[in-house]
Coordinates of C-alpha atoms in Angstrom, one line a residue:
X724 CA 83.3 102.9 59.6
X725 CA 82.5 104.1 56.1
X726 CA 84.3 102.3 53.3
X727 CA 85.6 104.1 50.3
X728 CA 85.1 101.9 47.2
X729 CA 87.7 104.1 45.4
X730 CA 90.3 102.7 47.8
X731 CA 89.5 99.0 47.4
X732 CA 91.5 96.7 45.1
X733 CA 89.8 93.3 45.0
X734 CA 91.4 90.3 43.4
X735 CA 89.2 87.8 41.7
X736 CA 90.4 84.3 40.6
X737 CA 88.9 82.5 37.6
X738 CA 87.6 79.8 40.0
X739 CA 85.7 82.5 42.0
X740 CA 84.2 83.8 38.7
X741 CA 83.0 80.4 37.9
X742 CA 81.7 79.6 41.4
X743 CA 79.7 82.8 41.5
X744 CA 77.8 82.0 38.3
X745 CA 74.5 81.6 40.1
X746 CA 71.4 83.9 40.4
X747 CA 72.3 87.0 42.4
X748 CA 70.7 87.4 45.9
X749 CA 67.8 89.5 44.5
X750 CA 66.7 86.4 42.5
X751 CA 67.8 83.6 44.8
X752 CA 64.3 82.9 45.9
X753 CA 62.3 83.6 42.8
X754 CA 60.3 80.8 41.2
X755 CA 57.8 80.4 38.4
X756 CA 55.1 80.4 41.1
X757 CA 56.1 83.9 42.3
X758 CA 56.0 85.4 38.8
X759 CA 52.9 87.6 38.4
X760 CA 52.0 88.1 34.7
X761 CA 50.3 91.4 33.9
X762 CA 46.7 90.4 32.9
X763 CA 46.8 93.1 30.2
X764 CA 50.0 91.6 28.6
X765 CA 49.3 88.1 27.2
X766 CA 52.9 87.7 26.1
X767 CA 54.0 87.5 29.8
X768 CA 51.7 84.5 30.4
X769 CA 52.8 82.9 27.2
X770 CA 56.5 83.2 28.1
X771 CA 55.8 81.7 31.5
X772 CA 54.2 78.7 29.9
X773 CA 57.0 78.2 27.5
X774 CA 59.7 78.5 30.2
X775 CA 57.8 76.0 32.5
X776 CA 57.7 73.5 29.6
X777 CA 61.4 73.9 29.0
X778 CA 62.1 73.6 32.7
X779 CA 60.3 70.2 32.8
X780 CA 62.6 69.0 30.1
X781 CA 65.7 70.5 31.7
X782 CA 64.9 68.8 35.0
X783 CA 65.4 65.4 33.4
X784 CA 68.9 63.8 33.0
X785 CA 70.9 65.2 30.2
X786 CA 70.8 63.4 26.9
X787 CA 73.7 62.9 24.5
X788 CA 74.5 65.6 21.9
X789 CA 73.6 63.1 19.1
X790 CA 70.2 62.5 20.7
X791 CA 69.5 66.2 20.6
X792 CA 70.7 66.5 17.1
X793 CA 68.1 64.0 16.0
X794 CA 65.4 65.7 18.2
X795 CA 66.1 69.1 16.8
X796 CA 66.1 67.8 13.2
X797 CA 62.6 66.5 13.8
X798 CA 61.3 69.6 15.6
X799 CA 63.0 72.7 14.1
X800 CA 61.3 75.2 16.3
X801 CA 60.6 73.5 19.6
X802 CA 63.9 71.7 19.3
X803 CA 66.1 74.7 19.1
X804 CA 68.9 74.5 21.7
X805 CA 68.4 78.1 22.9
X806 CA 65.5 80.1 24.3
X807 CA 65.7 83.9 24.0
X808 CA 63.5 86.3 26.0
X809 CA 63.3 89.7 24.3
X810 CA 61.5 92.6 25.9
X811 CA 61.7 96.0 27.6
X812 CA 62.9 96.8 31.1
X813 CA 61.1 95.5 34.2
X814 CA 58.8 93.0 32.5
X815 CA 60.1 90.0 34.5
X816 CA 62.6 88.5 32.0
X817 CA 65.3 88.0 34.7
X818 CA 62.7 86.6 37.1
X819 CA 61.8 83.9 34.5
X820 CA 65.4 83.2 33.6
X821 CA 66.4 82.7 37.2
X822 CA 63.3 80.5 37.8
X823 CA 64.3 78.3 34.8
X824 CA 67.8 77.9 36.4
X825 CA 66.4 76.9 39.7
X826 CA 64.3 74.1 38.1
X827 CA 67.1 72.7 35.8
X828 CA 69.3 69.8 36.7
X829 CA 72.9 70.4 37.6
X830 CA 75.6 71.2 36.4
X831 CA 74.2 74.6 35.4
X832 CA 75.4 78.2 35.3
X833 CA 73.8 81.6 35.5
X834 CA 75.6 84.9 34.6
X835 CA 75.2 88.2 32.9
X836 CA 76.6 88.6 29.4
X837 CA 79.4 90.9 30.8
X838 CA 80.3 88.2 33.4
X839 CA 80.4 85.6 30.6
X840 CA 82.8 87.6 28.5
X841 CA 84.9 88.3 31.6
X842 CA 85.0 84.6 32.4
X843 CA 86.0 83.6 28.9
X844 CA 88.7 86.3 29.0
X845 CA 90.0 85.0 32.3
X846 CA 89.9 81.3 31.3
X847 CA 90.7 81.5 27.6
X848 CA 88.2 80.2 25.0
X849 CA 89.6 76.6 24.9
X850 CA 89.5 76.2 28.7
X851 CA 86.0 77.8 28.9
X852 CA 84.6 75.4 26.3
X853 CA 86.2 72.4 28.2
X854 CA 84.7 73.5 31.5
X855 CA 81.3 74.5 30.3
X856 CA 80.6 71.7 27.8
X857 CA 79.4 69.4 30.6
X858 CA 76.8 71.8 31.7
X859 CA 73.1 71.0 31.4
X860 CA 72.0 74.7 31.1
X861 CA 73.7 78.1 30.8
X862 CA 71.5 81.1 31.5
X863 CA 72.8 84.5 30.2
X864 CA 71.1 87.7 31.4
X865 CA 71.3 91.0 29.5
X866 CA 72.7 89.5 26.4
X867 CA 74.3 92.1 24.2
X868 CA 77.1 92.5 21.7
X869 CA 79.0 95.7 22.1
X870 CA 81.8 95.2 19.7
X871 CA 83.0 92.9 16.9
X872 CA 85.5 91.1 19.3
X873 CA 82.6 90.1 21.6
X874 CA 80.7 88.9 18.6
X875 CA 83.4 86.5 17.4
X876 CA 84.2 85.3 20.9
X877 CA 80.7 84.6 22.0
X878 CA 79.6 83.2 18.6
X879 CA 82.4 80.6 18.8
X880 CA 81.8 79.8 22.4
X881 CA 78.1 79.3 22.1
X882 CA 78.5 77.4 18.8
X883 CA 80.7 74.9 20.4
X884 CA 78.5 74.6 23.5
X885 CA 75.4 74.1 21.4
X886 CA 77.3 71.3 19.5
X887 CA 78.2 69.7 22.9
X888 CA 74.5 69.5 23.8
X889 CA 74.4 72.5 26.3
X890 CA 71.2 74.4 26.3
X891 CA 71.3 78.2 26.5
X892 CA 68.7 80.6 27.8
X893 CA 69.2 84.3 27.4
X894 CA 67.4 87.6 28.0
X895 CA 67.9 90.9 26.2
X896 CA 66.4 94.2 25.3
X897 CA 67.3 93.6 21.6
X898 CA 66.2 90.9 19.2
X899 CA 69.1 88.5 18.4
X900 CA 69.4 89.4 14.8
X901 CA 69.6 93.1 15.7
X902 CA 72.4 92.7 18.3
X903 CA 75.2 95.3 17.7
X904 CA 72.9 97.4 15.5
X905 CA 74.0 101.1 15.6
X906 CA 77.5 100.1 16.9
X907 CA 79.1 98.1 14.1
X908 CA 77.9 97.2 10.7
X909 CA 80.6 95.0 9.1
X910 CA 78.9 92.3 7.0
X911 CA 81.1 89.5 8.4
X912 CA 79.9 90.2 11.9
X913 CA 76.3 90.5 10.8
X914 CA 76.6 86.9 9.4
X915 CA 77.9 85.8 12.8
X916 CA 75.0 87.4 14.6
X917 CA 72.4 85.9 12.2
X918 CA 73.9 82.5 12.5
X919 CA 73.8 82.8 16.3
X920 CA 70.2 84.0 16.2
X921 CA 69.1 81.0 14.2
X922 CA 69.9 78.8 17.2
X923 CA 67.4 80.5 19.5
X924 CA 63.6 80.2 19.9
X925 CA 62.8 83.9 20.4
X926 CA 59.9 84.9 22.7
X927 CA 58.8 88.5 23.1
X928 CA 57.6 89.8 26.5
X929 CA 55.7 93.1 26.4
X930 CA 54.7 95.4 29.2
X931 CA 55.6 98.5 31.3
X932 CA 58.5 98.5 33.7
X933 CA 57.1 97.1 36.9
X934 CA 59.7 99.1 38.9
X935 CA 58.3 102.4 37.7
X936 CA 54.6 101.8 37.4
X937 CA 53.4 105.2 38.6
X938 CA 56.9 106.2 39.5
X939 CA 58.5 107.4 36.2
X940 CA 60.9 110.0 37.6
X941 CA 64.0 109.9 39.8
X942 CA 63.7 110.9 43.5
X943 CA 65.1 114.3 44.5
X944 CA 68.9 114.0 45.3
X945 CA 70.0 114.6 48.8
X946 CA 72.5 117.3 49.8
X947 CA 76.0 115.8 49.8
X948 CA 76.3 116.5 53.5
X949 CA 73.2 114.5 54.3
X950 CA 74.5 111.6 52.1
X951 CA 77.7 111.5 54.1
X952 CA 75.9 111.8 57.4
X953 CA 73.5 109.0 56.5
X954 CA 76.3 106.7 55.3
X955 CA 78.1 107.2 58.5
X956 CA 75.3 105.8 60.6
X957 CA 74.3 102.9 58.3
X958 CA 76.1 99.6 58.9
X959 CA 78.6 98.5 56.2
X960 CA 78.0 101.5 54.0
X961 CA 80.4 102.9 51.4
X962 CA 80.6 106.6 50.5
X963 CA 82.6 108.0 47.5
X964 CA 82.8 111.2 45.6
X965 CA 81.5 110.5 42.1
X966 CA 84.7 111.5 40.3
X967 CA 86.9 109.4 42.6
X968 CA 84.6 106.4 42.1
X969 CA 84.5 106.6 38.3
X970 CA 88.2 107.1 38.1
X971 CA 88.8 104.1 40.2
X972 CA 86.5 102.0 38.1
X973 CA 88.7 102.9 35.1
X974 CA 91.6 101.1 36.8
X975 CA 89.6 97.9 37.6
X976 CA 88.5 95.2 35.2
X977 CA 84.7 95.0 35.2
X978 CA 84.9 91.4 36.4
X979 CA 86.0 92.8 39.7
X980 CA 83.1 95.2 40.2
X981 CA 81.1 92.6 42.1
X982 CA 84.0 91.8 44.5
X983 CA 84.3 95.6 45.0
X984 CA 80.9 95.5 46.7
X985 CA 81.8 92.6 49.0
X986 CA 80.5 93.3 52.5
X987 CA 78.7 96.5 51.4
X988 CA 75.0 97.0 52.5
X989 CA 74.5 100.5 51.3
X990 CA 76.2 102.5 48.5
X991 CA 76.5 106.3 48.9
X992 CA 77.8 108.6 46.1
X993 CA 78.2 112.4 46.4
X994 CA 78.3 115.0 43.7
X995 CA 76.8 113.0 40.9
X996 CA 77.4 114.8 37.6
X997 CA 76.0 114.5 34.1
X998 CA 78.1 112.2 31.9
X999 CA 79.4 112.9 28.4
X1000 CA 82.1 110.2 28.2
X1001 CA 80.8 106.9 26.9
X1002 CA 83.6 104.9 28.6
X1003 CA 82.8 106.2 32.0
X1004 CA 79.1 105.7 31.4
X1005 CA 79.4 102.1 30.4
X1006 CA 81.5 101.4 33.5
X1007 CA 78.7 102.9 35.6
X1008 CA 76.3 100.6 33.9
X1009 CA 78.2 97.6 35.0
X1010 CA 78.5 98.9 38.6
X1011 CA 74.7 99.6 38.6
X1012 CA 74.0 96.0 37.5
X1013 CA 76.2 94.6 40.3
X1014 CA 74.5 96.9 42.8
X1015 CA 71.1 95.8 41.6
X1016 CA 72.0 92.1 41.8
X1017 CA 72.9 92.6 45.4
X1018 CA 69.9 94.8 46.2
X1019 CA 72.1 97.6 47.6
X1020 CA 70.2 100.8 48.5
X1021 CA 71.7 103.9 46.9
X1022 CA 72.2 107.3 48.7
X1023 CA 72.8 109.8 46.0
X1024 CA 73.8 113.5 46.0
X1025 CA 74.4 115.8 43.0
X1026 CA 72.2 115.8 39.9
X1027 CA 69.0 113.7 39.8
X1028 CA 69.7 110.2 38.5
X1029 CA 67.6 110.7 35.4
X1030 CA 70.1 113.4 34.4
X1031 CA 73.1 111.1 34.7
X1032 CA 73.3 110.2 31.0
X1033 CA 73.3 112.9 28.4
X1034 CA 70.5 113.2 25.8
X1035 CA 72.9 112.1 23.1
X1036 CA 73.7 108.9 25.0
X1037 CA 70.0 108.1 25.4
X1038 CA 69.6 108.3 21.7
X1039 CA 72.8 106.4 20.7
X1040 CA 73.7 102.8 20.2
X1041 CA 74.0 102.0 23.9
X1042 CA 70.7 103.7 24.8
X1043 CA 69.1 100.5 26.1
X1044 CA 72.0 99.9 28.5
X1045 CA 71.7 103.4 29.9
X1046 CA 67.9 103.1 30.2
X1047 CA 68.2 99.8 32.0
X1048 CA 70.8 101.3 34.4
X1049 CA 68.6 104.3 35.1
X1050 CA 65.7 102.0 35.8
X1051 CA 67.8 100.0 38.3
X1052 CA 69.5 103.0 39.9
X1053 CA 66.2 104.8 40.5
X1054 CA 64.8 101.7 42.1
X1055 CA 67.8 101.4 44.4
X1056 CA 67.5 105.1 45.3
X1057 CA 63.9 104.7 46.2
X1058 CA 64.8 101.7 48.3
X1059 CA 67.2 104.0 50.3

């Protein structure tokens, strides 16, 4: 029986949000030993070495916050409480981040930036700080600041966690002192961003997107009838009209998008259309991330995936989000 995602109304408790803060299935088995640096990109090997060194330290029992204050004072670069991997799409940042998490001592947490903001929203800042201050390591994938509210919230959260001795590892497609650039320019928020950036040891990772080496364009879309027929014979498949799906996403909090995919093994979408509404586009980005986390093949009809986001969107402040989503959706469509 084909499932309609647009007819599902999952409920997600704060406890479930916290318990699911582990690497997604796609990265459950990755390790440093399985990372293959591109020989032509030395920054990839350098990042691997840096993360392995930090993993050795994180595997040891946690020291007190006062110890790390003294350590960082004597070693201002190596002793920074955060490690920040900056780079383009498909260079292995998430692979390295998940490998670090696997090596670290518990308690530890792994989440995307969106999942972190959703968690803090569900728990409240004070409760989030109380629950997370005992953690050895918190890994944050796809770190980004989309609005001033997120800036203040995450700055306060991470500042208190750093002071409690928690170490933070993050990945992003944007340097930490450039977060929010092109979206908001208020000087007070710029100070918050720069103060946050100062807590991270930034490592750049260069290279082409491994998902599209030699495969730069989207596959041809299927006729809608073929999408529906294929979904009907695949086990645990969903199938939705694109308009029905994006309207439903508007009625769900993004923290529920992962639960929306519970039990789904293939996602089918008919009548994909070019987007011009930024709100719809950003919701699709979150859904694409949750699909990619779960390695769900995508059956797609309508316009080719590389025409999903308008040219203006791909030039705007959220362009990196859209490019990442395209990279992932195209990979999932090829998997189907």
